[in-house]
Coordinates of C-alpha atoms and ligand atoms in Angstrom, one line a residue:
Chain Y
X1 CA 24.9 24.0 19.8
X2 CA 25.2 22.6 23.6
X3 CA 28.8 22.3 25.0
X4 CA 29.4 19.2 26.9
X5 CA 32.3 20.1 29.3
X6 CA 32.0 16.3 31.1
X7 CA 33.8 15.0 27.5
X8 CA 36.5 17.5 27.9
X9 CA 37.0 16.4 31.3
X10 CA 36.9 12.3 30.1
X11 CA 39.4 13.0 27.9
X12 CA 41.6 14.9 30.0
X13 CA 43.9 12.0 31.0
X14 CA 44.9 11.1 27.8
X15 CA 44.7 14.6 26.7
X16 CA 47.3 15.1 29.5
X17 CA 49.4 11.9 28.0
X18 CA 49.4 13.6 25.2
X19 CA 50.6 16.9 25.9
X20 CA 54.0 14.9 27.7
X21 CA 54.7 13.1 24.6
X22 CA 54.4 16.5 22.6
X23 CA 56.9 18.1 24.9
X24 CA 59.0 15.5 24.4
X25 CA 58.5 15.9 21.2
X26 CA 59.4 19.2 21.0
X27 CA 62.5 19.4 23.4
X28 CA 64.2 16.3 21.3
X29 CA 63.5 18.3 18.1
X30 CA 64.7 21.5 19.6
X31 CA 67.8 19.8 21.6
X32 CA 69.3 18.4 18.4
X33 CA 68.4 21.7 16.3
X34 CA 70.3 23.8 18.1
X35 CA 73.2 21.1 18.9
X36 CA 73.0 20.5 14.9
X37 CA 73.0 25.0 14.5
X38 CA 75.7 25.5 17.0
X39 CA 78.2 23.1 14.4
X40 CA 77.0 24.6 11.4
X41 CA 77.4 27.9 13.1
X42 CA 81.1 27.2 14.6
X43 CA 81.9 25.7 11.3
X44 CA 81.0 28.0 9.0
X45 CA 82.5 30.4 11.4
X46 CA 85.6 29.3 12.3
X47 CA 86.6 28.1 8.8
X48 CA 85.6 30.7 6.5
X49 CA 84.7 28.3 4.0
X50 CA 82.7 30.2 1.3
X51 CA 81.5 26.2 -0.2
X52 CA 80.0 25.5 3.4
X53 CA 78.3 28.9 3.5
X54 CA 76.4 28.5 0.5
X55 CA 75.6 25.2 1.2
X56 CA 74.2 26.4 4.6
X57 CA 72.5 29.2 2.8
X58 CA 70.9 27.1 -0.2
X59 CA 69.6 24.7 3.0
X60 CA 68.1 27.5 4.6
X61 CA 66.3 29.1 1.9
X62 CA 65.3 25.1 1.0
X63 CA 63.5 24.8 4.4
X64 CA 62.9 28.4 4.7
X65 CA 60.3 28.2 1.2
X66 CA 58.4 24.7 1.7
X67 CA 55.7 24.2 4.0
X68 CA 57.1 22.0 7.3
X69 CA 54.0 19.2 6.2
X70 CA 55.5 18.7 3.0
X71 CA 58.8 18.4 4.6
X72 CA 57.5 16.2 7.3
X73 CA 56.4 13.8 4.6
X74 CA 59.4 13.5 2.7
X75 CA 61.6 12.8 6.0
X76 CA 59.0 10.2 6.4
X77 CA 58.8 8.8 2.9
X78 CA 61.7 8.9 2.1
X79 CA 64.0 7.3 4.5
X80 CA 62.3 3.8 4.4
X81 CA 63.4 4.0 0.8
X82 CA 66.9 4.7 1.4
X83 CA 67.1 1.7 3.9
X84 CA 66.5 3.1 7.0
X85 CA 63.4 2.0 8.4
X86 CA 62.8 4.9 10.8
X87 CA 59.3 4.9 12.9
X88 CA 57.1 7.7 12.5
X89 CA 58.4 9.0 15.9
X90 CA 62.4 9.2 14.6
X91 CA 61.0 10.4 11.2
X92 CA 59.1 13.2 13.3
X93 CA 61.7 14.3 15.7
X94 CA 64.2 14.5 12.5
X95 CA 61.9 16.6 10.3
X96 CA 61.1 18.9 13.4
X97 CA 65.1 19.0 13.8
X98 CA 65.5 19.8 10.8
X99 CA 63.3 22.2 9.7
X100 CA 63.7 23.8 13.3
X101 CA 68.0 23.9 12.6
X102 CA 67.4 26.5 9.7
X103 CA 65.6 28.5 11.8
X104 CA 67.9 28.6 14.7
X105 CA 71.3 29.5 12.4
X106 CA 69.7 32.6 11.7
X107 CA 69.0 33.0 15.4
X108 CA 72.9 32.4 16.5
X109 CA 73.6 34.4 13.6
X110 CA 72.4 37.4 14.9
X111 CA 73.5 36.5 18.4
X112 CA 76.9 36.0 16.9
X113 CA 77.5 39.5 15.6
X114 CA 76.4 40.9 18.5
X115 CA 79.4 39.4 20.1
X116 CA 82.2 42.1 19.6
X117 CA 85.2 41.6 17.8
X118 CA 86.9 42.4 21.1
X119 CA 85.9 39.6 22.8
X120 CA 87.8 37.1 20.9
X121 CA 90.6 39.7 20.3
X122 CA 91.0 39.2 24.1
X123 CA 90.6 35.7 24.2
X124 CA 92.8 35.0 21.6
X125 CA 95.6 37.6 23.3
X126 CA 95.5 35.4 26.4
X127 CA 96.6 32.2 24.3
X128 CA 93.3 31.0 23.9
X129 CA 91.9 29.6 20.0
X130 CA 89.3 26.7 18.5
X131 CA 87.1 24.9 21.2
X132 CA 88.1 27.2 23.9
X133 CA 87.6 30.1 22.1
X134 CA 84.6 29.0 21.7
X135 CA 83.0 27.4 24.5
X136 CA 84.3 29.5 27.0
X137 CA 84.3 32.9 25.4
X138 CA 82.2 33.5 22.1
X139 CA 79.0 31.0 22.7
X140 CA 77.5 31.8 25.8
X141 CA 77.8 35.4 24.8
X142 CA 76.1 34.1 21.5
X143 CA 73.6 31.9 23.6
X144 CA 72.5 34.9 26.5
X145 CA 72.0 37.5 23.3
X146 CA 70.2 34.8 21.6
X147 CA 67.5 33.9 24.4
X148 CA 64.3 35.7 23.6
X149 CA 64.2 34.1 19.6
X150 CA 65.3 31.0 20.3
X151 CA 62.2 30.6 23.2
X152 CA 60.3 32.1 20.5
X153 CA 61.6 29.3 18.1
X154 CA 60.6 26.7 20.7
X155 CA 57.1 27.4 20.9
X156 CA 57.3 27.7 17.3
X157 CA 58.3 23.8 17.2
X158 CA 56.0 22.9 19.9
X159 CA 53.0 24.2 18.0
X160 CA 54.1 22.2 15.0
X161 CA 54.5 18.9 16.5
X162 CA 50.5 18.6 15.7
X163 CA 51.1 18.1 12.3
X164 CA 53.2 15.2 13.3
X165 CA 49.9 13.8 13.8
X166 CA 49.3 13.1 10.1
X167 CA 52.5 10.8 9.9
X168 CA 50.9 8.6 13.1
X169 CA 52.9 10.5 15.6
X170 CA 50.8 9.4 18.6
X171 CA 50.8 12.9 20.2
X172 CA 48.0 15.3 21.5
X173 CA 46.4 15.9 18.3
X174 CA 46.6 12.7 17.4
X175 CA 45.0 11.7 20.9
X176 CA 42.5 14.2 20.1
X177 CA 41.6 12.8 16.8
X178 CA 41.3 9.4 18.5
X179 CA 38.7 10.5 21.4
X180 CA 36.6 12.5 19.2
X181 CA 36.6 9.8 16.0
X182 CA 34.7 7.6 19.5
X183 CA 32.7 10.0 21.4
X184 CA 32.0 12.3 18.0
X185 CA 32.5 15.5 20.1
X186 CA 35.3 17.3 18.5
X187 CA 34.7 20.9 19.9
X188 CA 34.8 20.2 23.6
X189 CA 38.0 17.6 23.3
X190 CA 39.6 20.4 20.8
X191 CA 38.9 22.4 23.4
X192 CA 40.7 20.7 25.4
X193 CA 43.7 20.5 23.1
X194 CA 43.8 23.9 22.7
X195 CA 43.5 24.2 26.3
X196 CA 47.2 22.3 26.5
X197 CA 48.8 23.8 23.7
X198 CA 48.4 27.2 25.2
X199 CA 49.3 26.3 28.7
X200 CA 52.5 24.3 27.6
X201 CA 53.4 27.7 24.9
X202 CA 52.6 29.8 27.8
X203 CA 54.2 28.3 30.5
X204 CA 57.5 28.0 28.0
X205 CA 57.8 31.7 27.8
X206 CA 56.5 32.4 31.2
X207 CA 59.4 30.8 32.8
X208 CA 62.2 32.1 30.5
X209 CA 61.2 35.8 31.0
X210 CA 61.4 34.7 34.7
X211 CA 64.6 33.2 34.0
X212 CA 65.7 36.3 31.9
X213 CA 64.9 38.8 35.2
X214 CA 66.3 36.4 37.3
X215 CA 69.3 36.4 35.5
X216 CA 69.6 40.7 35.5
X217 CA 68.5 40.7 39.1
X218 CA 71.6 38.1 39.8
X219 CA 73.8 40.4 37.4
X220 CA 72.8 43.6 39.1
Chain X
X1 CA 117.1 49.8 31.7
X2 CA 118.0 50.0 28.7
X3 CA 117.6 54.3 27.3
X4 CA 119.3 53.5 23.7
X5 CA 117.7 53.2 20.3
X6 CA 117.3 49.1 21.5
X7 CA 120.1 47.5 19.6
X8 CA 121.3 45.7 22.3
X9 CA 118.3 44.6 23.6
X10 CA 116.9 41.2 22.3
X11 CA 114.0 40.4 24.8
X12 CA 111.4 41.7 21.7
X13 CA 112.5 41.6 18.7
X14 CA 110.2 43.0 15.9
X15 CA 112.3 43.1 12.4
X16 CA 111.1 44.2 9.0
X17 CA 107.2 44.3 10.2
X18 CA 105.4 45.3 6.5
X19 CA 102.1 45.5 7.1
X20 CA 99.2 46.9 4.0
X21 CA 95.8 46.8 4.1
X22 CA 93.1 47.1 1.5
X23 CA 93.9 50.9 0.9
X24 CA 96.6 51.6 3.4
X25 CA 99.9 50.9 4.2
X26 CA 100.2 50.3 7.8
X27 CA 103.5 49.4 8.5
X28 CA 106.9 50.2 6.0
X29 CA 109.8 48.2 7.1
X30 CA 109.4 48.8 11.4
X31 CA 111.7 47.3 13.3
X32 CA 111.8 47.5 16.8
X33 CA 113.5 45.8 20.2
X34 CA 112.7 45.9 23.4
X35 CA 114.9 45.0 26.2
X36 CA 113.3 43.1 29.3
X37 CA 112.4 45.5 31.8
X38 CA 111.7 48.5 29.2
X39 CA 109.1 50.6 29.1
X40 CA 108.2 51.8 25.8
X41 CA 105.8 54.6 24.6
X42 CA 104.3 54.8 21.1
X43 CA 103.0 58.0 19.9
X44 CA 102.1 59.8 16.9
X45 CA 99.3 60.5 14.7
X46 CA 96.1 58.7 14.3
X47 CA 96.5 56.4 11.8
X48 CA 99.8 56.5 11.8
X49 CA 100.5 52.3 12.7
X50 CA 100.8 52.7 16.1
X51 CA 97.8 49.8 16.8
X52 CA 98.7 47.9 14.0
X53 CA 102.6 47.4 15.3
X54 CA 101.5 46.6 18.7
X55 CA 99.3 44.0 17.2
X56 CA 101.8 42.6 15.5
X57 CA 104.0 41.9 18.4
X58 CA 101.5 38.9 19.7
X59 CA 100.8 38.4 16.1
X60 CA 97.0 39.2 16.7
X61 CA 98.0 41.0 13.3
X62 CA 99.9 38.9 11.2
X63 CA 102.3 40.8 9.2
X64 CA 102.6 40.7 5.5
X65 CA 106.2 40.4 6.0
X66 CA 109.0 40.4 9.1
X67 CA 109.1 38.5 11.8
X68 CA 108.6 39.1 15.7
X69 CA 110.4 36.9 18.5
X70 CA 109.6 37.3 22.4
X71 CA 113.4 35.5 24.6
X72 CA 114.1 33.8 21.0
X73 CA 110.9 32.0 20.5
X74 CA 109.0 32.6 17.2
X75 CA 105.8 34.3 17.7
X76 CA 104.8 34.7 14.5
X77 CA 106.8 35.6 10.8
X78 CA 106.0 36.0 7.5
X79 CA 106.7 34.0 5.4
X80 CA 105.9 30.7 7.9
X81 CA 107.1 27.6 6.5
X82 CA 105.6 25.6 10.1
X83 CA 102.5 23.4 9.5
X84 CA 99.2 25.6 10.5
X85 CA 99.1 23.1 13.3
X86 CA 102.1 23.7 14.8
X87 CA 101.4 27.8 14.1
X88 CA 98.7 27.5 16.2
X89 CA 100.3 25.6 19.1
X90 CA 103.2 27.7 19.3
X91 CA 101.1 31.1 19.1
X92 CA 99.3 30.2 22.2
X93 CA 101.8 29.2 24.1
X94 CA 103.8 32.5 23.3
X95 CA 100.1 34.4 23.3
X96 CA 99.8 33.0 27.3
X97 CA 103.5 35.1 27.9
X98 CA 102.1 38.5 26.2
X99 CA 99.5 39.9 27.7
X100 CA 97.4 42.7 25.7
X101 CA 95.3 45.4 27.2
X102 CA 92.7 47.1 24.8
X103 CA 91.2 50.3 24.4
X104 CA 87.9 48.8 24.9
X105 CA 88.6 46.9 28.3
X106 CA 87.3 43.5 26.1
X107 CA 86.4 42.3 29.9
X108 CA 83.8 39.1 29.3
X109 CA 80.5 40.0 30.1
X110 CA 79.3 36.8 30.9
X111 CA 81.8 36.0 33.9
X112 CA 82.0 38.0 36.8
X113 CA 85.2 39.2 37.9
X114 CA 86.8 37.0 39.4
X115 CA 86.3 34.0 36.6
X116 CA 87.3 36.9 34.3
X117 CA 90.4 36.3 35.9
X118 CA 90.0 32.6 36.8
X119 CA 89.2 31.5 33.2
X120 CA 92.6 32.2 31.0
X121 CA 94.5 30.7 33.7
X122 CA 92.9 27.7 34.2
X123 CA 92.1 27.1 30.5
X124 CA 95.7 28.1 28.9
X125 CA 98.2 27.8 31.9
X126 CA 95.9 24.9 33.1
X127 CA 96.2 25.9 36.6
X128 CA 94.0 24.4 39.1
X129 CA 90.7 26.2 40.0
X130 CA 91.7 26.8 43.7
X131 CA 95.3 28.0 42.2
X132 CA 93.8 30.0 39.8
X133 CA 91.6 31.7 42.2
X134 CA 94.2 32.5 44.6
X135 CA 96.1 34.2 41.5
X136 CA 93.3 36.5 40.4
X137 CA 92.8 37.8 44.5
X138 CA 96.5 38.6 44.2
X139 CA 95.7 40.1 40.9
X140 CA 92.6 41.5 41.5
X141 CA 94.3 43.4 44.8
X142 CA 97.0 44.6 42.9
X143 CA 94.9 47.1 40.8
X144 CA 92.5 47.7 43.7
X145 CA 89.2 45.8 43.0
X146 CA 89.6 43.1 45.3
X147 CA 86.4 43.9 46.9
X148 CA 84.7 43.3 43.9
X149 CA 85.5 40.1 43.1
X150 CA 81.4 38.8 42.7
X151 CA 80.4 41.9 40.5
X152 CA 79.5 41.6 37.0
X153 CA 81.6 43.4 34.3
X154 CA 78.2 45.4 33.5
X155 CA 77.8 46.9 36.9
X156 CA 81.7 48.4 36.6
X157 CA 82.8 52.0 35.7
X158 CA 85.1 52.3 32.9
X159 CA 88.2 52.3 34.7
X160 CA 87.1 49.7 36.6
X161 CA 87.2 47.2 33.8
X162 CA 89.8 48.6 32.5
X163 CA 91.8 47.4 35.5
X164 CA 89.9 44.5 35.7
X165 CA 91.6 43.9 32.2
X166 CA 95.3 44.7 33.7
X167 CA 94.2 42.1 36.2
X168 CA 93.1 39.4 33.7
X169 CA 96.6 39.5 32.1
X170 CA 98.9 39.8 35.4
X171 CA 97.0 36.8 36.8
X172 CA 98.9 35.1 34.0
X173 CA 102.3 35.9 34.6
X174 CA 103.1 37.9 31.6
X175 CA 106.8 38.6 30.2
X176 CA 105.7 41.4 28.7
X177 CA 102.3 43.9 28.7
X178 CA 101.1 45.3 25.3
X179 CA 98.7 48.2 26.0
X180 CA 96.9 50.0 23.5
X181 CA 95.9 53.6 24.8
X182 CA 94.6 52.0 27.9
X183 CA 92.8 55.0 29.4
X184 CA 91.5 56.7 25.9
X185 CA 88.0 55.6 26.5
X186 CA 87.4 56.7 29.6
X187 CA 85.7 59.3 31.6
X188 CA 88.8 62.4 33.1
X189 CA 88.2 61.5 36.8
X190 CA 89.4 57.7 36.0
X191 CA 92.2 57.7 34.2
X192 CA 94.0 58.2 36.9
X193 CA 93.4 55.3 38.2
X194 CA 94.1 53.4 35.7
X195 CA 98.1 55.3 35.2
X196 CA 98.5 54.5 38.8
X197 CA 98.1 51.1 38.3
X198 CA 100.4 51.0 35.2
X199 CA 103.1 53.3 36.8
X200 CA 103.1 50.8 39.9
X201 CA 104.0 47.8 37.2
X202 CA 106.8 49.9 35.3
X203 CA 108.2 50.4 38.9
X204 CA 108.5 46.7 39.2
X205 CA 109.8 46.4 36.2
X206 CA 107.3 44.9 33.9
X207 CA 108.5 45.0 30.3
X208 CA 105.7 47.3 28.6
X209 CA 104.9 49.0 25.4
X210 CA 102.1 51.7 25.8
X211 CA 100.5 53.4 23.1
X212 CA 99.3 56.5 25.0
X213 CA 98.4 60.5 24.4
X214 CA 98.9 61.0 27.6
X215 CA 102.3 62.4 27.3
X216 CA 102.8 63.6 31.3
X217 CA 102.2 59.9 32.0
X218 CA 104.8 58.6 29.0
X219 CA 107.2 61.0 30.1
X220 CA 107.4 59.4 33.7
X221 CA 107.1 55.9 33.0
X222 CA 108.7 55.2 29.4
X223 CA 112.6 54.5 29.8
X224 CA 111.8 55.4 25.9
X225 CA 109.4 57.4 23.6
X226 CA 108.7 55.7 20.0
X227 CA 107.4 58.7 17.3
X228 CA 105.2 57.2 14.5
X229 CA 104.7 58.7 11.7
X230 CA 103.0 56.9 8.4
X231 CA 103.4 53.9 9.3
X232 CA 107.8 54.5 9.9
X233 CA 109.6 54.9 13.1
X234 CA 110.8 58.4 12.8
X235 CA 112.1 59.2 16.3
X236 CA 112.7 57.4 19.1
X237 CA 114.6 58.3 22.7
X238 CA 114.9 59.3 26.1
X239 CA 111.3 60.9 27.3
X240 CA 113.3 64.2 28.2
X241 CA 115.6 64.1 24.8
X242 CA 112.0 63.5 22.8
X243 CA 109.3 65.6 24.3
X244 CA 111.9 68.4 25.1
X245 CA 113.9 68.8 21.6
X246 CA 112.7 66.7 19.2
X247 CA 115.3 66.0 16.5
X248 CA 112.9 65.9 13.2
X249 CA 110.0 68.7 12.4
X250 CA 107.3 66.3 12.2
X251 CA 107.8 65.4 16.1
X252 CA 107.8 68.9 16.5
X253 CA 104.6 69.9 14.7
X254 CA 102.8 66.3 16.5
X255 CA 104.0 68.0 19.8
X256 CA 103.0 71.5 19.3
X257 CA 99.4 69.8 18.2
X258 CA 98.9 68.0 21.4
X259 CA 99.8 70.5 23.5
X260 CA 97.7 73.0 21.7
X261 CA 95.0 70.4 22.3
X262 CA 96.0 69.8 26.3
X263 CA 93.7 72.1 27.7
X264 CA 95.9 72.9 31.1
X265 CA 99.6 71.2 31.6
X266 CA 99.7 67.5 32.7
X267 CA 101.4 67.0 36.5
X268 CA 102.5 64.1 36.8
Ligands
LIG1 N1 91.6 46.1 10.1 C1 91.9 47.1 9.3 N2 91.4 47.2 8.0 C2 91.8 48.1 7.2 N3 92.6 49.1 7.5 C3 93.2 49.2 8.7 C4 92.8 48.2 9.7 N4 93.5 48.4 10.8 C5 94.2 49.6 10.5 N5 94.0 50.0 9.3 C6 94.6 51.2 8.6 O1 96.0 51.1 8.9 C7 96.5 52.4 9.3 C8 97.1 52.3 10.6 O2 96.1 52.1 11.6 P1 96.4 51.9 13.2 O3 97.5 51.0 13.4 O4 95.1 51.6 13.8 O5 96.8 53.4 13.5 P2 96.8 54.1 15.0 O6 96.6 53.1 16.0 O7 98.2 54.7 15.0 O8 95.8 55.1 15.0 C9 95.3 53.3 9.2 O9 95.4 54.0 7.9 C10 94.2 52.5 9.3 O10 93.1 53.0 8.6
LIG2 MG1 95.1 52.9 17.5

């Protein structure tokens, strides 16, 4: 079997299109995951509710035991039906989202109890309570502990934007597919795909363990 | 100062605190005032309620019954016929006069010093940032870490955040300073420190109740001494009249047990 590195390099523009559309992808999708967690989390939280918990718990183990595709598919099917006539770009970002949100509960979960009960002890002593509490005190303590999962979590999301391909998602696999269904060389533009998938994955964790030491070297 | 039992002092008024937990009975019927200026010390026992009463005083530890009141104003009772709402509003704003100092510092790790001190003040008492910072510098001089103002909480020795702590409540102005055996987690060499820093606020007449152990310090601070015992106020008096002839046996045997305990005689 000969490899044909000039293909890989043809479709290097588009792959390169590509790969920005599935970052985009991918930081929409994580954005309003853990913008959609943090709620649930503060919510479930702050009020104690033991309806909500199960709810959240039942959602969890929902997303938790069925493959994302599936998922992905429904989000996709389904909505039109109900009325709202979504593109496959909306659907995609909303699966990821939501799939993703499960996932990142559990992160702030743990980040949460590694808060100490202390800390809002002392907040609350000085008068402060609810969104203050909160935002000023108990999440970025929440948030710093929670760093190394939820990068993990990203990449996690990244990787699966591919299978957004299969609902039309024009990203890099779906580039992919398009260049090689013309040239019929597969291997070296999949090469090429895999190429960008691991720089973007690598890159991503790359920088926040620079951010991480950055941060202790600032703290020390 | 007021040196009597408290009955005519009305600047904290704690009356009929009951407070049970799951298994244990905390508090049995404790009341207790505090004129303004007052120092008091609570001692006793482990277990005895001494946490749980001071907690009830900013009502971080609502009580199951009684009612505490800081210059007249409600800070928390039990039952409260107020909407939750209105709870809440008038707990903060009563919270922002009482400042608490923990055991376990509770500094926040993710500011450094001086927006541990900045925060509260501009959040709660909605002071302006460039207000608020000139605060904390007064406060953060006041118990000696003004040259540490751009450290992080992590990079502190014990009794450092501890007083970073005292700092983080005096920024605010407090009426009155709840400390729970403020120097009990830390290292010999700094508690010192820490006393120093508290002795200097009882001199200028900061109204205080201290749970402490350290009984050399209690004795020269405290205008009173409080004796727990099972969650009951079973003696309470002078520092001399207390540590030097208790009234009741139980003071007695508590004292004897300390001072077996105290390797060498507290000075000061
Ligand atoms: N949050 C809690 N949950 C259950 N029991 C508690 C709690 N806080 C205190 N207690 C119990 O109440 C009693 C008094 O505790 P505390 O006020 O902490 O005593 P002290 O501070 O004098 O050592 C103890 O028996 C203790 O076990
Ligand atoms: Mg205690």
């Amino acid at each position: 079997m000969k490899f044909d590195f000039i293909y890989t390099l043809d479709a290097l523009p588009r792959l390169l299109e590509g790969s920005l559309v599935t970052l985009k992808l991918a930081l929409l999708g994580f954005a309003f995951s853990v913008v959609l967690a943090t709620l649930v989390t503060v919510a479930r939280t702050a009020s104690k509710s033991r309806i909500l918990s199960i709810a959240v718990a039942v959602y969890i183990s929902f997303i938790r035991g069925t493959p994302l595709l599936v998922q992905i598919f429904l989000v996709f099917y389904v909505l039109p039906i109900v009325g709202l006539n979504i593109g496959p770009v909306t659907a995609g970002i909303l699966a990821l989202t939501l799939n993703s949100a499960a996932f990142v509960i559990e992160i702030l979960r743990g980040g949460l109890a590694s808060v100490p009960k202390g800390q809002f002890e002392a907040a609350r002593s000085l008068g402060l309570s609810g969104y203050a509490l909160w935002v000023k005190v108990v999440l970025p303590q929440t948030f710093m502990s929670s760093i190394p999962p939820l990068v993990n979590e990203f990449t996690q999301l990244l990787k699966a934007t591919a299978l957004l391909s299969t609902i039309t998602v024009v990203e890099l696999m779906r580039v992919s597919q398009q260049i090689y269904s013309n040239n019929y060389h597969p291997i070296e533009v999949l090469t090429g795909a895999f190429v960008m998938y691991f720089l973007m994955c690598f890159a991503v964790s790359r920088g926040a363990s620079w951010l991480e030491s950055e941060f202790e070297v600032k703290r020390a | 100062m007021a040196m009597d039992t408290g009955k005519m002092s009305n600047f904290l008024e704690m009356t009929g605190l009951v407070k049970t937990f799951t298994g244990a009975t905390a508090l049995q019927d404790v009341s207790l005032n505090v004129a303004k200026g007052e120092v008091v010390c609570l001692i006793g026992p482990s277990g005895c309620g001494k946490s749980t009463l001071l907690r009830t005083a900013n009502w971080l530890t609502p009580a199951d019954a009684g009612e505490v009141r800081l210059d007249g104003e409600l800070v928390g009772t039990m039952p409260d016929q107020r909407s939750a709402s209105k709870q809440a509003k008038g707990l903060n704003a009563v919270r922002a006069r009482i400042g608490m100092v923990f055991q376990n510092f509770n500094v926040w790790p993710h500011l450094n010093v001086l927006e541990n001190v900045v925060c509260p003040q501009m959040v709660v008492a909605k002071r302006s940032r460039n207000e608020a910072e000139k605060k904390a510098l007064v406060a953060l001089s006041e118990v000696g870490l003004e040259d540490k103002k751009s450290e992080w909480p992590d990079n502190l020795s014990g009794g450092q955040k501890q007083r970073l702590a005292i700092a983080r409540v005096l920024a605010m102005d407090p009426d009155l300073m709840l400390l729970d055996e403020p120097t009990s987690a830390l290292d010999p060499e700094l508690v010192s420190g820490v006393l120093a820093v508290l002795k200097r606020l009882a001199e200028k007449n900061m109204t205080m109740i201290i749970v402490t152990h350290e009984l050399g310090f209690a004795s020269s601070v405290a205008d009173r001494i409080v004796f727990l015992e099972g969650g009951h106020i079973i003696e309470q008096g002078p520092p001399d009249v207390i540590l030097q002839s208790p009234a009741t046996e139980r003071l007695k045997l508590f004292l004897d047990k300390l001072n077996i305990t105290a390797f060498q005689p507290k000075s000061d």
